[in-house]
mmCIF file with all atom_site columns, C-alpha atoms in Angstrom:
data_model
loop_
_atom_site.group_PDB
_atom_site.id
_atom_site.type_symbol
_atom_site.label_atom_id
_atom_site.label_alt_id
_atom_site.label_comp_id
_atom_site.label_asym_id
_atom_site.label_entity_id
_atom_site.label_seq_id
_atom_site.pdbx_PDB_ins_code
_atom_site.Cartn_x
_atom_site.Cartn_y
_atom_site.Cartn_z
_atom_site.occupancy
_atom_site.B_iso_or_equiv
_atom_site.pdbx_formal_charge
_atom_site.auth_seq_id
_atom_site.auth_comp_id
_atom_site.auth_asym_id
_atom_site.auth_atom_id
_atom_site.pdbx_PDB_model_num
ATOM 1   C CA . MET A 1 1   ? 3.580   188.147 178.068 1.00 0.00 ? 1   MET A CA 1
ATOM 2   C CA . ASP A 1 2   ? 3.102   186.497 181.438 1.00 0.00 ? 2   ASP A CA 1
ATOM 3   C CA . PRO A 1 3   ? -0.642  186.285 182.301 1.00 0.00 ? 3   PRO A CA 1
ATOM 4   C CA . VAL A 1 4   ? -0.022  188.186 185.533 1.00 0.00 ? 4   VAL A CA 1
ATOM 5   C CA . GLU A 1 5   ? 1.715   190.985 183.638 1.00 0.00 ? 5   GLU A CA 1
ATOM 6   C CA . THR A 1 6   ? -1.123  191.066 181.118 1.00 0.00 ? 6   THR A CA 1
ATOM 7   C CA . ALA A 1 7   ? -3.701  191.383 183.883 1.00 0.00 ? 7   ALA A CA 1
ATOM 8   C CA . VAL A 1 8   ? -1.710  194.185 185.547 1.00 0.00 ? 8   VAL A CA 1
ATOM 9   C CA . GLU A 1 9   ? -1.476  196.048 182.240 1.00 0.00 ? 9   GLU A CA 1
ATOM 10  C CA . GLU A 1 10  ? -5.269  195.889 181.948 1.00 0.00 ? 10  GLU A CA 1
ATOM 11  C CA . ALA A 1 11  ? -5.487  197.519 185.376 1.00 0.00 ? 11  ALA A CA 1
ATOM 12  C CA . TRP A 1 12  ? -3.145  200.299 184.247 1.00 0.00 ? 12  TRP A CA 1
ATOM 13  C CA . ASP A 1 13  ? -5.332  200.873 181.175 1.00 0.00 ? 13  ASP A CA 1
ATOM 14  C CA . ALA A 1 14  ? -8.478  200.982 183.295 1.00 0.00 ? 14  ALA A CA 1
ATOM 15  C CA . PHE A 1 15  ? -7.395  202.943 186.352 1.00 0.00 ? 15  PHE A CA 1
ATOM 16  C CA . GLY A 1 16  ? -4.155  204.844 185.807 1.00 0.00 ? 16  GLY A CA 1
ATOM 17  C CA . ASP A 1 17  ? -1.256  205.845 183.606 1.00 0.00 ? 17  ASP A CA 1
ATOM 18  C CA . ARG A 1 18  ? 1.902   203.758 183.724 1.00 0.00 ? 18  ARG A CA 1
ATOM 19  C CA . SER A 1 19  ? 3.902   206.592 182.151 1.00 0.00 ? 19  SER A CA 1
ATOM 20  C CA . SER A 1 20  ? 2.985   208.905 185.023 1.00 0.00 ? 20  SER A CA 1
ATOM 21  C CA . LEU A 1 21  ? 4.981   209.358 188.217 1.00 0.00 ? 21  LEU A CA 1
ATOM 22  C CA . MET A 1 22  ? 2.764   206.718 189.856 1.00 0.00 ? 22  MET A CA 1
ATOM 23  C CA . GLY A 1 23  ? 4.234   204.032 187.613 1.00 0.00 ? 23  GLY A CA 1
ATOM 24  C CA . ASP A 1 24  ? 7.586   204.077 189.398 1.00 0.00 ? 24  ASP A CA 1
ATOM 25  C CA . LEU A 1 25  ? 6.690   205.053 192.939 1.00 0.00 ? 25  LEU A CA 1
ATOM 26  C CA . PRO A 1 26  ? 7.959   202.869 195.803 1.00 0.00 ? 26  PRO A CA 1
ATOM 27  C CA . LEU A 1 27  ? 5.437   201.331 198.159 1.00 0.00 ? 27  LEU A CA 1
ATOM 28  C CA . ASP A 1 28  ? 5.526   203.956 200.899 1.00 0.00 ? 28  ASP A CA 1
ATOM 29  C CA . ALA A 1 29  ? 4.866   206.734 198.404 1.00 0.00 ? 29  ALA A CA 1
ATOM 30  C CA . VAL A 1 30  ? 2.068   204.805 196.675 1.00 0.00 ? 30  VAL A CA 1
ATOM 31  C CA . LEU A 1 31  ? 0.368   204.094 199.994 1.00 0.00 ? 31  LEU A CA 1
ATOM 32  C CA . SER A 1 32  ? 0.654   207.757 200.936 1.00 0.00 ? 32  SER A CA 1
ATOM 33  C CA . ARG A 1 33  ? -1.014  208.812 197.686 1.00 0.00 ? 33  ARG A CA 1
ATOM 34  C CA . ALA A 1 34  ? -3.719  206.173 198.053 1.00 0.00 ? 34  ALA A CA 1
ATOM 35  C CA . ARG A 1 35  ? -4.522  207.293 201.582 1.00 0.00 ? 35  ARG A CA 1
ATOM 36  C CA . ALA A 1 36  ? -4.600  210.930 200.488 1.00 0.00 ? 36  ALA A CA 1
ATOM 37  C CA . GLY A 1 37  ? -7.559  210.308 198.198 1.00 0.00 ? 37  GLY A CA 1
ATOM 38  C CA . GLU A 1 38  ? -5.883  208.885 195.094 1.00 0.00 ? 38  GLU A CA 1
ATOM 39  C CA . ARG A 1 39  ? -6.475  205.211 195.804 1.00 0.00 ? 39  ARG A CA 1
ATOM 40  C CA . ARG A 1 40  ? -8.061  204.484 192.432 1.00 0.00 ? 40  ARG A CA 1
ATOM 41  C CA . LEU A 1 41  ? -5.144  206.055 190.538 1.00 0.00 ? 41  LEU A CA 1
ATOM 42  C CA . ALA A 1 42  ? -2.695  204.216 192.794 1.00 0.00 ? 42  ALA A CA 1
ATOM 43  C CA . LEU A 1 43  ? -4.484  200.888 192.407 1.00 0.00 ? 43  LEU A CA 1
ATOM 44  C CA . PRO A 1 44  ? -2.519  199.533 189.400 1.00 0.00 ? 44  PRO A CA 1
ATOM 45  C CA . ARG A 1 45  ? 0.797   200.249 191.112 1.00 0.00 ? 45  ARG A CA 1
ATOM 46  C CA . LEU A 1 46  ? -0.448  198.680 194.343 1.00 0.00 ? 46  LEU A CA 1
ATOM 47  C CA . LEU A 1 47  ? -1.514  195.548 192.469 1.00 0.00 ? 47  LEU A CA 1
ATOM 48  C CA . GLU A 1 48  ? 1.772   195.460 190.596 1.00 0.00 ? 48  GLU A CA 1
ATOM 49  C CA . LEU A 1 49  ? 3.690   195.602 193.875 1.00 0.00 ? 49  LEU A CA 1
ATOM 50  C CA . LEU A 1 50  ? 1.424   192.963 195.412 1.00 0.00 ? 50  LEU A CA 1
ATOM 51  C CA . VAL A 1 51  ? 2.104   190.341 192.738 1.00 0.00 ? 51  VAL A CA 1
ATOM 52  C CA . ALA A 1 52  ? 5.799   191.179 192.323 1.00 0.00 ? 52  ALA A CA 1
ATOM 53  C CA . ASP A 1 53  ? 6.610   188.304 194.745 1.00 0.00 ? 53  ASP A CA 1
ATOM 54  C CA . ASP A 1 54  ? 9.651   190.034 196.253 1.00 0.00 ? 54  ASP A CA 1
ATOM 55  C CA . ARG A 1 55  ? 7.904   190.600 199.587 1.00 0.00 ? 55  ARG A CA 1
ATOM 56  C CA . ILE A 1 56  ? 6.304   187.166 199.770 1.00 0.00 ? 56  ILE A CA 1
ATOM 57  C CA . GLY A 1 57  ? 7.952   185.025 202.421 1.00 0.00 ? 57  GLY A CA 1
ATOM 58  C CA . ASP A 1 58  ? 10.180  187.871 203.602 1.00 0.00 ? 58  ASP A CA 1
ATOM 59  C CA . PRO A 1 59  ? 9.830   188.212 207.392 1.00 0.00 ? 59  PRO A CA 1
ATOM 60  C CA . GLY A 1 60  ? 9.645   191.973 206.968 1.00 0.00 ? 60  GLY A CA 1
ATOM 61  C CA . GLY A 1 61  ? 7.240   191.804 204.047 1.00 0.00 ? 61  GLY A CA 1
ATOM 62  C CA . ALA A 1 62  ? 4.110   190.520 205.760 1.00 0.00 ? 62  ALA A CA 1
ATOM 63  C CA . GLU A 1 63  ? 3.163   193.921 207.146 1.00 0.00 ? 63  GLU A CA 1
ATOM 64  C CA . GLU A 1 64  ? 3.735   195.619 203.780 1.00 0.00 ? 64  GLU A CA 1
ATOM 65  C CA . LEU A 1 65  ? 1.595   193.032 202.024 1.00 0.00 ? 65  LEU A CA 1
ATOM 66  C CA . ALA A 1 66  ? -1.155  193.559 204.582 1.00 0.00 ? 66  ALA A CA 1
ATOM 67  C CA . GLU A 1 67  ? -1.072  197.298 203.875 1.00 0.00 ? 67  GLU A CA 1
ATOM 68  C CA . ILE A 1 68  ? -1.318  196.750 200.117 1.00 0.00 ? 68  ILE A CA 1
ATOM 69  C CA . VAL A 1 69  ? -4.180  194.291 200.424 1.00 0.00 ? 69  VAL A CA 1
ATOM 70  C CA . ALA A 1 70  ? -6.055  196.628 202.786 1.00 0.00 ? 70  ALA A CA 1
ATOM 71  C CA . GLU A 1 71  ? -6.131  199.317 200.087 1.00 0.00 ? 71  GLU A CA 1
ATOM 72  C CA . VAL A 1 72  ? -7.144  196.825 197.381 1.00 0.00 ? 72  VAL A CA 1
ATOM 73  C CA . ARG A 1 73  ? -9.890  195.425 199.619 1.00 0.00 ? 73  ARG A CA 1
ATOM 74  C CA . THR A 1 74  ? -11.197 198.945 200.280 1.00 0.00 ? 74  THR A CA 1
ATOM 75  C CA . GLU A 1 75  ? -11.365 199.655 196.551 1.00 0.00 ? 75  GLU A CA 1
ATOM 76  C CA . LEU A 1 76  ? -13.213 196.389 195.919 1.00 0.00 ? 76  LEU A CA 1
ATOM 77  C CA . GLY A 1 77  ? -15.882 197.474 198.392 1.00 0.00 ? 77  GLY A CA 1
ATOM 78  C CA . ALA A 1 78  ? -16.017 201.154 197.441 1.00 0.00 ? 78  ALA A CA 1
ATOM 79  C CA . ALA A 1 79  ? -19.331 202.606 196.325 1.00 0.00 ? 79  ALA A CA 1
ATOM 80  C CA . GLY A 1 80  ? -18.011 203.630 192.905 1.00 0.00 ? 80  GLY A CA 1
ATOM 81  C CA . THR A 1 81  ? -16.420 200.296 192.052 1.00 0.00 ? 81  THR A CA 1
ATOM 82  C CA . THR A 1 82  ? -18.251 198.686 189.141 1.00 0.00 ? 82  THR A CA 1
ATOM 83  C CA . ALA A 1 83  ? -18.598 195.013 188.322 1.00 0.00 ? 83  ALA A CA 1
ATOM 84  C CA . ASP A 1 84  ? -16.031 195.425 185.551 1.00 0.00 ? 84  ASP A CA 1
ATOM 85  C CA . ASP A 1 85  ? -13.626 197.182 187.923 1.00 0.00 ? 85  ASP A CA 1
ATOM 86  C CA . ARG A 1 86  ? -13.968 194.287 190.315 1.00 0.00 ? 86  ARG A CA 1
ATOM 87  C CA . ARG A 1 87  ? -13.320 191.780 187.526 1.00 0.00 ? 87  ARG A CA 1
ATOM 88  C CA . ILE A 1 88  ? -10.109 193.555 186.510 1.00 0.00 ? 88  ILE A CA 1
ATOM 89  C CA . ILE A 1 89  ? -8.851  193.541 190.088 1.00 0.00 ? 89  ILE A CA 1
ATOM 90  C CA . THR A 1 90  ? -9.786  189.948 190.857 1.00 0.00 ? 90  THR A CA 1
ATOM 91  C CA . ASP A 1 91  ? -8.416  188.715 187.521 1.00 0.00 ? 91  ASP A CA 1
ATOM 92  C CA . ILE A 1 92  ? -4.977  189.819 188.701 1.00 0.00 ? 92  ILE A CA 1
ATOM 93  C CA . VAL A 1 93  ? -5.083  187.913 191.970 1.00 0.00 ? 93  VAL A CA 1
ATOM 94  C CA . ASP A 1 94  ? -6.684  184.885 190.302 1.00 0.00 ? 94  ASP A CA 1
ATOM 95  C CA . VAL A 1 95  ? -3.919  184.521 187.719 1.00 0.00 ? 95  VAL A CA 1
ATOM 96  C CA . TRP A 1 96  ? -1.294  185.255 190.376 1.00 0.00 ? 96  TRP A CA 1
ATOM 97  C CA . TRP A 1 97  ? -2.647  182.348 192.401 1.00 0.00 ? 97  TRP A CA 1
ATOM 98  C CA . SER A 1 98  ? -2.819  180.091 189.337 1.00 0.00 ? 98  SER A CA 1
ATOM 99  C CA . ARG A 1 99  ? 0.806   180.865 188.473 1.00 0.00 ? 99  ARG A CA 1
ATOM 100 C CA . THR A 1 100 ? 1.872   180.150 192.038 1.00 0.00 ? 100 THR A CA 1
ATOM 101 C CA . LEU A 1 101 ? 0.334   176.680 191.925 1.00 0.00 ? 101 LEU A CA 1
ATOM 102 C CA . MET A 1 102 ? 1.945   175.909 188.547 1.00 0.00 ? 102 MET A CA 1
ATOM 103 C CA . PHE A 1 103 ? 5.572   176.196 189.646 1.00 0.00 ? 103 PHE A CA 1
ATOM 104 C CA . ASP A 1 104 ? 7.859   175.415 192.560 1.00 0.00 ? 104 ASP A CA 1
ATOM 105 C CA . PRO A 1 105 ? 10.084  177.894 194.374 1.00 0.00 ? 105 PRO A CA 1
ATOM 106 C CA . PRO A 1 106 ? 12.277  179.709 193.500 1.00 0.00 ? 106 PRO A CA 1
ATOM 107 C CA . LEU A 1 107 ? 10.257  180.443 190.360 1.00 0.00 ? 107 LEU A CA 1
ATOM 108 C CA . VAL A 1 108 ? 7.328   181.387 192.594 1.00 0.00 ? 108 VAL A CA 1
ATOM 109 C CA . PRO A 1 109 ? 6.924   181.896 196.339 1.00 0.00 ? 109 PRO A CA 1
ATOM 110 C CA . GLU A 1 110 ? 5.334   179.294 198.571 1.00 0.00 ? 110 GLU A CA 1
ATOM 111 C CA . ALA A 1 111 ? 1.590   178.950 198.026 1.00 0.00 ? 111 ALA A CA 1
ATOM 112 C CA . SER A 1 112 ? 1.074   179.213 201.784 1.00 0.00 ? 112 SER A CA 1
ATOM 113 C CA . ASP A 1 113 ? 2.583   182.709 201.810 1.00 0.00 ? 113 ASP A CA 1
ATOM 114 C CA . VAL A 1 114 ? 0.600   183.874 198.782 1.00 0.00 ? 114 VAL A CA 1
ATOM 115 C CA . LEU A 1 115 ? -2.590  182.445 200.282 1.00 0.00 ? 115 LEU A CA 1
ATOM 116 C CA . ALA A 1 116 ? -1.953  184.392 203.494 1.00 0.00 ? 116 ALA A CA 1
ATOM 117 C CA . ALA A 1 117 ? -1.976  187.601 201.453 1.00 0.00 ? 117 ALA A CA 1
ATOM 118 C CA . LEU A 1 118 ? -5.061  186.603 199.458 1.00 0.00 ? 118 LEU A CA 1
ATOM 119 C CA . ALA A 1 119 ? -6.963  185.672 202.614 1.00 0.00 ? 119 ALA A CA 1
ATOM 120 C CA . ARG A 1 120 ? -6.863  189.347 203.604 1.00 0.00 ? 120 ARG A CA 1
ATOM 121 C CA . LEU A 1 121 ? -9.095  190.236 200.651 1.00 0.00 ? 121 LEU A CA 1
ATOM 122 C CA . ASP A 1 122 ? -12.068 188.762 202.544 1.00 0.00 ? 122 ASP A CA 1
ATOM 123 C CA . GLU A 1 123 ? -13.077 186.688 199.546 1.00 0.00 ? 123 GLU A CA 1
ATOM 124 C CA . PRO A 1 124 ? -14.427 183.222 200.400 1.00 0.00 ? 124 PRO A CA 1
ATOM 125 C CA . LEU A 1 125 ? -11.378 180.998 200.830 1.00 0.00 ? 125 LEU A CA 1
ATOM 126 C CA . ILE A 1 126 ? -12.882 178.420 198.490 1.00 0.00 ? 126 ILE A CA 1
ATOM 127 C CA . ARG A 1 127 ? -11.935 180.838 195.694 1.00 0.00 ? 127 ARG A CA 1
ATOM 128 C CA . TRP A 1 128 ? -8.323  179.811 196.318 1.00 0.00 ? 128 TRP A CA 1
ATOM 129 C CA . LEU A 1 129 ? -8.702  176.375 197.902 1.00 0.00 ? 129 LEU A CA 1
ATOM 130 C CA . GLY A 1 130 ? -10.956 175.022 195.139 1.00 0.00 ? 130 GLY A CA 1
ATOM 131 C CA . PRO A 1 131 ? -8.357  175.490 192.371 1.00 0.00 ? 131 PRO A CA 1
ATOM 132 C CA . TRP A 1 132 ? -5.649  174.122 194.672 1.00 0.00 ? 132 TRP A CA 1
ATOM 133 C CA . LEU A 1 133 ? -7.585  170.899 195.207 1.00 0.00 ? 133 LEU A CA 1
ATOM 134 C CA . GLY A 1 134 ? -8.303  170.632 191.503 1.00 0.00 ? 134 GLY A CA 1
ATOM 135 C CA . ASP A 1 135 ? -4.650  170.991 190.537 1.00 0.00 ? 135 ASP A CA 1
ATOM 136 C CA . LEU A 1 136 ? -2.853  168.405 192.680 1.00 0.00 ? 136 LEU A CA 1
ATOM 137 C CA . ASP A 1 137 ? -1.362  166.621 189.684 1.00 0.00 ? 137 ASP A CA 1
ATOM 138 C CA . GLY A 1 138 ? 1.903   168.549 189.798 1.00 0.00 ? 138 GLY A CA 1
ATOM 139 C CA . PRO A 1 139 ? 3.661   171.314 191.767 1.00 0.00 ? 139 PRO A CA 1
ATOM 140 C CA . ALA A 1 140 ? 0.456   172.230 193.625 1.00 0.00 ? 140 ALA A CA 1
ATOM 141 C CA . ALA A 1 141 ? 0.749   168.932 195.526 1.00 0.00 ? 141 ALA A CA 1
ATOM 142 C CA . ARG A 1 142 ? 4.250   169.818 196.667 1.00 0.00 ? 142 ARG A CA 1
ATOM 143 C CA . HIS A 1 143 ? 3.122   173.269 197.758 1.00 0.00 ? 143 HIS A CA 1
ATOM 144 C CA . LEU A 1 144 ? 0.350   171.646 199.777 1.00 0.00 ? 144 LEU A CA 1
ATOM 145 C CA . VAL A 1 145 ? 2.688   169.186 201.444 1.00 0.00 ? 145 VAL A CA 1
ATOM 146 C CA . ARG A 1 146 ? 5.035   171.990 202.484 1.00 0.00 ? 146 ARG A CA 1
ATOM 147 C CA . LEU A 1 147 ? 2.111   173.894 204.006 1.00 0.00 ? 147 LEU A CA 1
ATOM 148 C CA . ILE A 1 148 ? 0.989   170.808 205.916 1.00 0.00 ? 148 ILE A CA 1
ATOM 149 C CA . ARG A 1 149 ? 4.477   170.101 207.224 1.00 0.00 ? 149 ARG A CA 1
ATOM 150 C CA . SER A 1 150 ? 5.270   173.644 208.279 1.00 0.00 ? 150 SER A CA 1
ATOM 151 C CA . GLY A 1 151 ? 1.861   174.626 209.593 1.00 0.00 ? 151 GLY A CA 1
ATOM 152 C CA . LEU A 1 152 ? 0.416   178.124 209.505 1.00 0.00 ? 152 LEU A CA 1
ATOM 153 C CA . ARG A 1 153 ? 2.779   179.622 212.034 1.00 0.00 ? 153 ARG A CA 1
ATOM 154 C CA . SER A 1 154 ? 4.354   182.455 210.054 1.00 0.00 ? 154 SER A CA 1
ATOM 155 C CA . SER A 1 155 ? 3.765   186.108 210.878 1.00 0.00 ? 155 SER A CA 1
ATOM 156 C CA . SER A 1 156 ? 1.542   186.438 207.817 1.00 0.00 ? 156 SER A CA 1
ATOM 157 C CA . TRP A 1 157 ? -1.003  184.065 209.416 1.00 0.00 ? 157 TRP A CA 1
ATOM 158 C CA . SER A 1 158 ? -0.617  185.019 213.070 1.00 0.00 ? 158 SER A CA 1
ATOM 159 C CA . ASP A 1 159 ? -3.229  187.797 212.940 1.00 0.00 ? 159 ASP A CA 1
ATOM 160 C CA . GLN A 1 160 ? -5.654  185.760 210.801 1.00 0.00 ? 160 GLN A CA 1
ATOM 161 C CA . PRO A 1 161 ? -6.731  182.968 213.161 1.00 0.00 ? 161 PRO A CA 1
ATOM 162 C CA . ASP A 1 162 ? -10.123 182.427 211.523 1.00 0.00 ? 162 ASP A CA 1
ATOM 163 C CA . ALA A 1 163 ? -8.673  182.084 208.024 1.00 0.00 ? 163 ALA A CA 1
ATOM 164 C CA . ALA A 1 164 ? -5.838  179.904 209.312 1.00 0.00 ? 164 ALA A CA 1
ATOM 165 C CA . GLY A 1 165 ? -8.370  177.658 211.036 1.00 0.00 ? 165 GLY A CA 1
ATOM 166 C CA . GLN A 1 166 ? -10.361 177.287 207.831 1.00 0.00 ? 166 GLN A CA 1
ATOM 167 C CA . VAL A 1 167 ? -7.261  176.355 205.844 1.00 0.00 ? 167 VAL A CA 1
ATOM 168 C CA . SER A 1 168 ? -6.158  173.890 208.509 1.00 0.00 ? 168 SER A CA 1
ATOM 169 C CA . ALA A 1 169 ? -9.586  172.230 208.522 1.00 0.00 ? 169 ALA A CA 1
ATOM 170 C CA . TRP A 1 170 ? -9.556  172.080 204.727 1.00 0.00 ? 170 TRP A CA 1
ATOM 171 C CA . THR A 1 171 ? -6.235  170.240 204.668 1.00 0.00 ? 171 THR A CA 1
ATOM 172 C CA . ARG A 1 172 ? -7.769  167.527 206.836 1.00 0.00 ? 172 ARG A CA 1
ATOM 173 C CA . SER A 1 173 ? -10.914 167.161 204.733 1.00 0.00 ? 173 SER A CA 1
ATOM 174 C CA . GLU A 1 174 ? -11.569 163.931 202.852 1.00 0.00 ? 174 GLU A CA 1
ATOM 175 C CA . PRO A 1 175 ? -11.244 165.515 199.385 1.00 0.00 ? 175 PRO A CA 1
ATOM 176 C CA . VAL A 1 176 ? -7.762  166.791 200.223 1.00 0.00 ? 176 VAL A CA 1
ATOM 177 C CA . VAL A 1 177 ? -6.612  163.554 201.871 1.00 0.00 ? 177 VAL A CA 1
ATOM 178 C CA . PHE A 1 178 ? -7.913  161.457 198.976 1.00 0.00 ? 178 PHE A CA 1
ATOM 179 C CA . GLY A 1 179 ? -6.570  163.935 196.426 1.00 0.00 ? 179 GLY A CA 1
ATOM 180 C CA . LEU A 1 180 ? -3.085  163.631 197.847 1.00 0.00 ? 180 LEU A CA 1
ATOM 181 C CA . ALA A 1 181 ? -3.321  159.870 198.199 1.00 0.00 ? 181 ALA A CA 1
ATOM 182 C CA . LEU A 1 182 ? -4.668  159.196 194.713 1.00 0.00 ? 182 LEU A CA 1
ATOM 183 C CA . VAL A 1 183 ? -3.189  162.008 192.602 1.00 0.00 ? 183 VAL A CA 1
ATOM 184 C CA . GLY A 1 184 ? -0.733  164.266 194.377 1.00 0.00 ? 184 GLY A CA 1
ATOM 185 C CA . GLY A 1 185 ? 1.325   161.457 195.878 1.00 0.00 ? 185 GLY A CA 1
ATOM 186 C CA . THR A 1 186 ? 2.840   160.612 192.501 1.00 0.00 ? 186 THR A CA 1
ATOM 187 C CA . HIS A 1 187 ? 4.682   163.946 192.602 1.00 0.00 ? 187 HIS A CA 1
ATOM 188 C CA . LEU A 1 188 ? 6.208   163.439 196.046 1.00 0.00 ? 188 LEU A CA 1
ATOM 189 C CA . ASP A 1 189 ? 9.450   161.829 197.153 1.00 0.00 ? 189 ASP A CA 1
ATOM 190 C CA . ASP A 1 190 ? 9.570   158.264 198.465 1.00 0.00 ? 190 ASP A CA 1
ATOM 191 C CA . GLY A 1 191 ? 7.961   158.045 201.878 1.00 0.00 ? 191 GLY A CA 1
ATOM 192 C CA . GLU A 1 192 ? 6.744   161.636 201.776 1.00 0.00 ? 192 GLU A CA 1
ATOM 193 C CA . LEU A 1 193 ? 3.096   160.802 201.139 1.00 0.00 ? 193 LEU A CA 1
ATOM 194 C CA . SER A 1 194 ? 2.944   158.401 204.063 1.00 0.00 ? 194 SER A CA 1
ATOM 195 C CA . SER A 1 195 ? 4.431   160.914 206.493 1.00 0.00 ? 195 SER A CA 1
ATOM 196 C CA . VAL A 1 196 ? 2.074   163.666 205.346 1.00 0.00 ? 196 VAL A CA 1
ATOM 197 C CA . LEU A 1 197 ? -0.992  161.445 205.607 1.00 0.00 ? 197 LEU A CA 1
ATOM 198 C CA . ASP A 1 198 ? 0.076   160.588 209.143 1.00 0.00 ? 198 ASP A CA 1
ATOM 199 C CA . LEU A 1 199 ? -0.019  164.312 209.937 1.00 0.00 ? 199 LEU A CA 1
ATOM 200 C CA . LEU A 1 200 ? -3.464  164.706 208.398 1.00 0.00 ? 200 LEU A CA 1
ATOM 201 C CA . VAL A 1 201 ? -5.293  161.673 209.729 1.00 0.00 ? 201 VAL A CA 1
ATOM 202 C CA . GLY A 1 202 ? -3.272  160.955 212.870 1.00 0.00 ? 202 GLY A CA 1
ATOM 203 C CA . THR A 1 203 ? -3.010  162.792 216.138 1.00 0.00 ? 203 THR A CA 1
ATOM 204 C CA . ASP A 1 204 ? -0.066  164.993 215.171 1.00 0.00 ? 204 ASP A CA 1
ATOM 205 C CA . ASP A 1 205 ? -0.871  168.657 215.728 1.00 0.00 ? 205 ASP A CA 1
ATOM 206 C CA . ALA A 1 206 ? 1.652   170.066 213.240 1.00 0.00 ? 206 ALA A CA 1
ATOM 207 C CA . ILE A 1 207 ? -1.141  171.884 211.487 1.00 0.00 ? 207 ILE A CA 1
#
């Protein structure tokens, strides 16, 4: 079983019942139940919908993702949430992020779009940026280059200026520049590394 699916199943075992009505509810119904006092029971379905990838990168999906993450973030900070509860929840987003970095689209969405959703959890961004830097020997390098070239101008980043600023600064840091130059560049097309480094260390304001 896919590690993301395994992590989601653990959440169902811990918080809810997949065989119940909740297991098949669409997003609007799940959000309604969560906001009516059943957030913990709705949590596995919310997490399942979050990592399903079908909203990631969709112009109309950014707002839905923000709504899902808001409920997950509230549960993470709730008074009754235990350390083990928190581990189950964060395991899902951690393996979702790891899977994203392992493959290129269309097998996974763009890392930039997934990161925009994860940034809403209010976890320190190093939780996501650290593994990205450590995994530049492969598809993660190509994800990074696409983020650098496109900038953080999508609707999913527009209301997160602080997080976007942190990510932008990180891309220009020495570890990232050297990581691309020494490791990630081997996975890029001819001339691509040079043009990306020009964006990072030059005066271009693309990001």
